Amino acid sequence: MILKERETGEGLLVAVCDDDVLGETFETGEMSFTVTEEFYGGDEADEDEVVHSLNRADVANIVGTDAVALAVEAGFVNEANVLELDSTRHAQFLRM
């Protein structure tokens, strides 16, 4: 997985994606979603590193079958809130 962290005015923003979706565009109906290098490009990370980062996140964007499955399994995202985008999945969370 690819992991990117950045501090924002609202706290820690974490972006995670599967390696194979970076740079890809997914379309479902009228929605088009591109996994850009600018937003999601970061460092290779294993599952433990991703979970550690998501634990600290105030906001997270997660794309890819494996990354979203990890977020669901670790309890960050409810399966009912996951979006199916063409051949991949997308989820977000916000801590308040």
mmCIF file with all atom_site columns, C-alpha atoms in Angstrom:
data_model
loop_
_atom_site.group_PDB
_atom_site.id
_atom_site.type_symbol
_atom_site.label_atom_id
_atom_site.label_alt_id
_atom_site.label_comp_id
_atom_site.label_asym_id
_atom_site.label_entity_id
_atom_site.label_seq_id
_atom_site.pdbx_PDB_ins_code
_atom_site.Cartn_x
_atom_site.Cartn_y
_atom_site.Cartn_z
_atom_site.occupancy
_atom_site.B_iso_or_equiv
_atom_site.pdbx_formal_charge
_atom_site.auth_seq_id
_atom_site.auth_comp_id
_atom_site.auth_asym_id
_atom_site.auth_atom_id
_atom_site.pdbx_PDB_model_num
ATOM 1  C CA . MET A 1 1  ? 0.000   0.000  0.000   1.00 0.00 ? 1  MET A CA 1
ATOM 2  C CA . ILE A 1 2  ? 0.998   3.606  -0.448  1.00 0.00 ? 2  ILE A CA 1
ATOM 3  C CA . LEU A 1 3  ? 0.654   5.960  2.512   1.00 0.00 ? 3  LEU A CA 1
ATOM 4  C CA . LYS A 1 4  ? 0.830   9.739  2.649   1.00 0.00 ? 4  LYS A CA 1
ATOM 5  C CA . GLU A 1 5  ? 0.397   11.929 5.726   1.00 0.00 ? 5  GLU A CA 1
ATOM 6  C CA . ARG A 1 6  ? 0.080   15.697 5.832   1.00 0.00 ? 6  ARG A CA 1
ATOM 7  C CA . GLU A 1 7  ? -0.745  18.172 8.552   1.00 0.00 ? 7  GLU A CA 1
ATOM 8  C CA . THR A 1 8  ? -3.611  20.530 7.759   1.00 0.00 ? 8  THR A CA 1
ATOM 9  C CA . GLY A 1 9  ? -5.419  23.255 9.659   1.00 0.00 ? 9  GLY A CA 1
ATOM 10 C CA . GLU A 1 10 ? -7.955  20.593 10.659  1.00 0.00 ? 10 GLU A CA 1
ATOM 11 C CA . GLY A 1 11 ? -5.399  18.009 11.819  1.00 0.00 ? 11 GLY A CA 1
ATOM 12 C CA . LEU A 1 12 ? -3.655  15.009 10.316  1.00 0.00 ? 12 LEU A CA 1
ATOM 13 C CA . LEU A 1 13 ? -4.862  14.002 6.851   1.00 0.00 ? 13 LEU A CA 1
ATOM 14 C CA . VAL A 1 14 ? -3.977  10.444 5.825   1.00 0.00 ? 14 VAL A CA 1
ATOM 15 C CA . ALA A 1 15 ? -4.274  9.122  2.272   1.00 0.00 ? 15 ALA A CA 1
ATOM 16 C CA . VAL A 1 16 ? -3.877  5.397  1.616   1.00 0.00 ? 16 VAL A CA 1
ATOM 17 C CA . CYS A 1 17 ? -4.187  3.482  -1.637  1.00 0.00 ? 17 CYS A CA 1
ATOM 18 C CA . ASP A 1 18 ? -3.344  0.121  -3.105  1.00 0.00 ? 18 ASP A CA 1
ATOM 19 C CA . ASP A 1 19 ? -0.194  0.180  -5.228  1.00 0.00 ? 19 ASP A CA 1
ATOM 20 C CA . ASP A 1 20 ? -2.070  -0.799 -8.378  1.00 0.00 ? 20 ASP A CA 1
ATOM 21 C CA . VAL A 1 21 ? -4.649  2.027  -8.287  1.00 0.00 ? 21 VAL A CA 1
ATOM 22 C CA . LEU A 1 22 ? -2.268  5.011  -8.127  1.00 0.00 ? 22 LEU A CA 1
ATOM 23 C CA . GLY A 1 23 ? -2.733  7.050  -11.297 1.00 0.00 ? 23 GLY A CA 1
ATOM 24 C CA . GLU A 1 24 ? -5.890  5.190  -12.320 1.00 0.00 ? 24 GLU A CA 1
ATOM 25 C CA . THR A 1 25 ? -9.325  6.694  -13.008 1.00 0.00 ? 25 THR A CA 1
ATOM 26 C CA . PHE A 1 26 ? -12.483 4.851  -11.995 1.00 0.00 ? 26 PHE A CA 1
ATOM 27 C CA . GLU A 1 27 ? -15.970 5.652  -13.250 1.00 0.00 ? 27 GLU A CA 1
ATOM 28 C CA . THR A 1 28 ? -19.378 4.624  -11.970 1.00 0.00 ? 28 THR A CA 1
ATOM 29 C CA . GLY A 1 29 ? -22.398 6.194  -13.596 1.00 0.00 ? 29 GLY A CA 1
ATOM 30 C CA . GLU A 1 30 ? -21.828 9.937  -13.649 1.00 0.00 ? 30 GLU A CA 1
ATOM 31 C CA . MET A 1 31 ? -19.022 9.809  -11.069 1.00 0.00 ? 31 MET A CA 1
ATOM 32 C CA . SER A 1 32 ? -15.367 9.802  -12.075 1.00 0.00 ? 32 SER A CA 1
ATOM 33 C CA . PHE A 1 33 ? -12.576 9.413  -9.510  1.00 0.00 ? 33 PHE A CA 1
ATOM 34 C CA . THR A 1 34 ? -8.829  9.688  -10.214 1.00 0.00 ? 34 THR A CA 1
ATOM 35 C CA . VAL A 1 35 ? -6.280  8.432  -7.709  1.00 0.00 ? 35 VAL A CA 1
ATOM 36 C CA . THR A 1 36 ? -3.713  11.181 -8.255  1.00 0.00 ? 36 THR A CA 1
ATOM 37 C CA . GLU A 1 37 ? -0.017  11.054 -7.460  1.00 0.00 ? 37 GLU A CA 1
ATOM 38 C CA . GLU A 1 38 ? -0.336  14.550 -5.981  1.00 0.00 ? 38 GLU A CA 1
ATOM 39 C CA . PHE A 1 39 ? -2.847  13.485 -3.323  1.00 0.00 ? 39 PHE A CA 1
ATOM 40 C CA . TYR A 1 40 ? -2.151  9.773  -2.771  1.00 0.00 ? 40 TYR A CA 1
ATOM 41 C CA . GLY A 1 41 ? 1.501   9.457  -3.794  1.00 0.00 ? 41 GLY A CA 1
ATOM 42 C CA . GLY A 1 42 ? 3.675   8.698  -0.792  1.00 0.00 ? 42 GLY A CA 1
ATOM 43 C CA . ASP A 1 43 ? 5.735   5.876  0.648   1.00 0.00 ? 43 ASP A CA 1
ATOM 44 C CA . GLU A 1 44 ? 5.255   2.124  0.572   1.00 0.00 ? 44 GLU A CA 1
ATOM 45 C CA . ALA A 1 45 ? 3.743   0.959  3.857   1.00 0.00 ? 45 ALA A CA 1
ATOM 46 C CA . ASP A 1 46 ? 2.809   -2.376 5.369   1.00 0.00 ? 46 ASP A CA 1
ATOM 47 C CA . GLU A 1 47 ? -0.490  -3.062 7.135   1.00 0.00 ? 47 GLU A CA 1
ATOM 48 C CA . ASP A 1 48 ? 0.872   -2.197 10.585  1.00 0.00 ? 48 ASP A CA 1
ATOM 49 C CA . GLU A 1 49 ? 2.138   1.181  9.381   1.00 0.00 ? 49 GLU A CA 1
ATOM 50 C CA . VAL A 1 50 ? -1.187  1.950  7.712   1.00 0.00 ? 50 VAL A CA 1
ATOM 51 C CA . VAL A 1 51 ? -3.183  1.039  10.836  1.00 0.00 ? 51 VAL A CA 1
ATOM 52 C CA . HIS A 1 52 ? -0.842  3.137  13.004  1.00 0.00 ? 52 HIS A CA 1
ATOM 53 C CA . SER A 1 53 ? -1.320  6.118  10.704  1.00 0.00 ? 53 SER A CA 1
ATOM 54 C CA . LEU A 1 54 ? -5.110  5.694  10.547  1.00 0.00 ? 54 LEU A CA 1
ATOM 55 C CA . ASN A 1 55 ? -5.181  5.556  14.356  1.00 0.00 ? 55 ASN A CA 1
ATOM 56 C CA . ARG A 1 56 ? -3.669  9.042  14.449  1.00 0.00 ? 56 ARG A CA 1
ATOM 57 C CA . ALA A 1 57 ? -5.679  10.488 11.525  1.00 0.00 ? 57 ALA A CA 1
ATOM 58 C CA . ASP A 1 58 ? -8.275  13.193 11.889  1.00 0.00 ? 58 ASP A CA 1
ATOM 59 C CA . VAL A 1 59 ? -9.314  12.711 8.256   1.00 0.00 ? 59 VAL A CA 1
ATOM 60 C CA . ALA A 1 60 ? -8.567  9.753  6.002   1.00 0.00 ? 60 ALA A CA 1
ATOM 61 C CA . ASN A 1 61 ? -9.123  8.910  2.341   1.00 0.00 ? 61 ASN A CA 1
ATOM 62 C CA . ILE A 1 62 ? -8.688  5.259  1.435   1.00 0.00 ? 62 ILE A CA 1
ATOM 63 C CA . VAL A 1 63 ? -8.771  3.739  -2.068  1.00 0.00 ? 63 VAL A CA 1
ATOM 64 C CA . GLY A 1 64 ? -8.303  0.195  -3.304  1.00 0.00 ? 64 GLY A CA 1
ATOM 65 C CA . THR A 1 65 ? -9.719  -3.190 -2.457  1.00 0.00 ? 65 THR A CA 1
ATOM 66 C CA . ASP A 1 66 ? -6.959  -4.148 -0.003  1.00 0.00 ? 66 ASP A CA 1
ATOM 67 C CA . ALA A 1 67 ? -6.615  -0.737 1.677   1.00 0.00 ? 67 ALA A CA 1
ATOM 68 C CA . VAL A 1 68 ? -10.364 -0.412 2.235   1.00 0.00 ? 68 VAL A CA 1
ATOM 69 C CA . ALA A 1 69 ? -10.609 -4.018 3.500   1.00 0.00 ? 69 ALA A CA 1
ATOM 70 C CA . LEU A 1 70 ? -7.880  -3.237 6.040   1.00 0.00 ? 70 LEU A CA 1
ATOM 71 C CA . ALA A 1 71 ? -9.685  -0.059 7.177   1.00 0.00 ? 71 ALA A CA 1
ATOM 72 C CA . VAL A 1 72 ? -12.932 -2.015 7.610   1.00 0.00 ? 72 VAL A CA 1
ATOM 73 C CA . GLU A 1 73 ? -11.231 -4.919 9.384   1.00 0.00 ? 73 GLU A CA 1
ATOM 74 C CA . ALA A 1 74 ? -9.423  -2.545 11.764  1.00 0.00 ? 74 ALA A CA 1
ATOM 75 C CA . GLY A 1 75 ? -12.704 -0.771 12.601  1.00 0.00 ? 75 GLY A CA 1
ATOM 76 C CA . PHE A 1 76 ? -12.030 2.631  11.024  1.00 0.00 ? 76 PHE A CA 1
ATOM 77 C CA . VAL A 1 77 ? -14.765 2.347  8.397   1.00 0.00 ? 77 VAL A CA 1
ATOM 78 C CA . ASN A 1 78 ? -18.165 0.671  8.442   1.00 0.00 ? 78 ASN A CA 1
ATOM 79 C CA . GLU A 1 79 ? -18.654 -1.618 5.432   1.00 0.00 ? 79 GLU A CA 1
ATOM 80 C CA . ALA A 1 80 ? -22.023 0.033  4.740   1.00 0.00 ? 80 ALA A CA 1
ATOM 81 C CA . ASN A 1 81 ? -20.229 3.333  4.065   1.00 0.00 ? 81 ASN A CA 1
ATOM 82 C CA . VAL A 1 82 ? -17.822 2.000  1.435   1.00 0.00 ? 82 VAL A CA 1
ATOM 83 C CA . LEU A 1 83 ? -18.302 3.188  -2.148  1.00 0.00 ? 83 LEU A CA 1
ATOM 84 C CA . GLU A 1 84 ? -17.910 0.780  -5.052  1.00 0.00 ? 84 GLU A CA 1
ATOM 85 C CA . LEU A 1 85 ? -16.156 2.592  -7.900  1.00 0.00 ? 85 LEU A CA 1
ATOM 86 C CA . ASP A 1 86 ? -15.887 0.510  -11.054 1.00 0.00 ? 86 ASP A CA 1
ATOM 87 C CA . SER A 1 87 ? -13.311 -2.156 -10.125 1.00 0.00 ? 87 SER A CA 1
ATOM 88 C CA . THR A 1 88 ? -12.166 -0.673 -6.809  1.00 0.00 ? 88 THR A CA 1
ATOM 89 C CA . ARG A 1 89 ? -13.469 0.674  -3.510  1.00 0.00 ? 89 ARG A CA 1
ATOM 90 C CA . HIS A 1 90 ? -13.240 4.034  -1.723  1.00 0.00 ? 90 HIS A CA 1
ATOM 91 C CA . ALA A 1 91 ? -13.863 5.119  1.864   1.00 0.00 ? 91 ALA A CA 1
ATOM 92 C CA . GLN A 1 92 ? -13.348 8.198  3.981   1.00 0.00 ? 92 GLN A CA 1
ATOM 93 C CA . PHE A 1 93 ? -13.588 9.013  7.639   1.00 0.00 ? 93 PHE A CA 1
ATOM 94 C CA . LEU A 1 94 ? -13.531 12.134 9.748   1.00 0.00 ? 94 LEU A CA 1
ATOM 95 C CA . ARG A 1 95 ? -12.964 12.240 13.493  1.00 0.00 ? 95 ARG A CA 1
ATOM 96 C CA . MET A 1 96 ? -14.793 14.990 15.300  1.00 0.00 ? 96 MET A CA 1
#
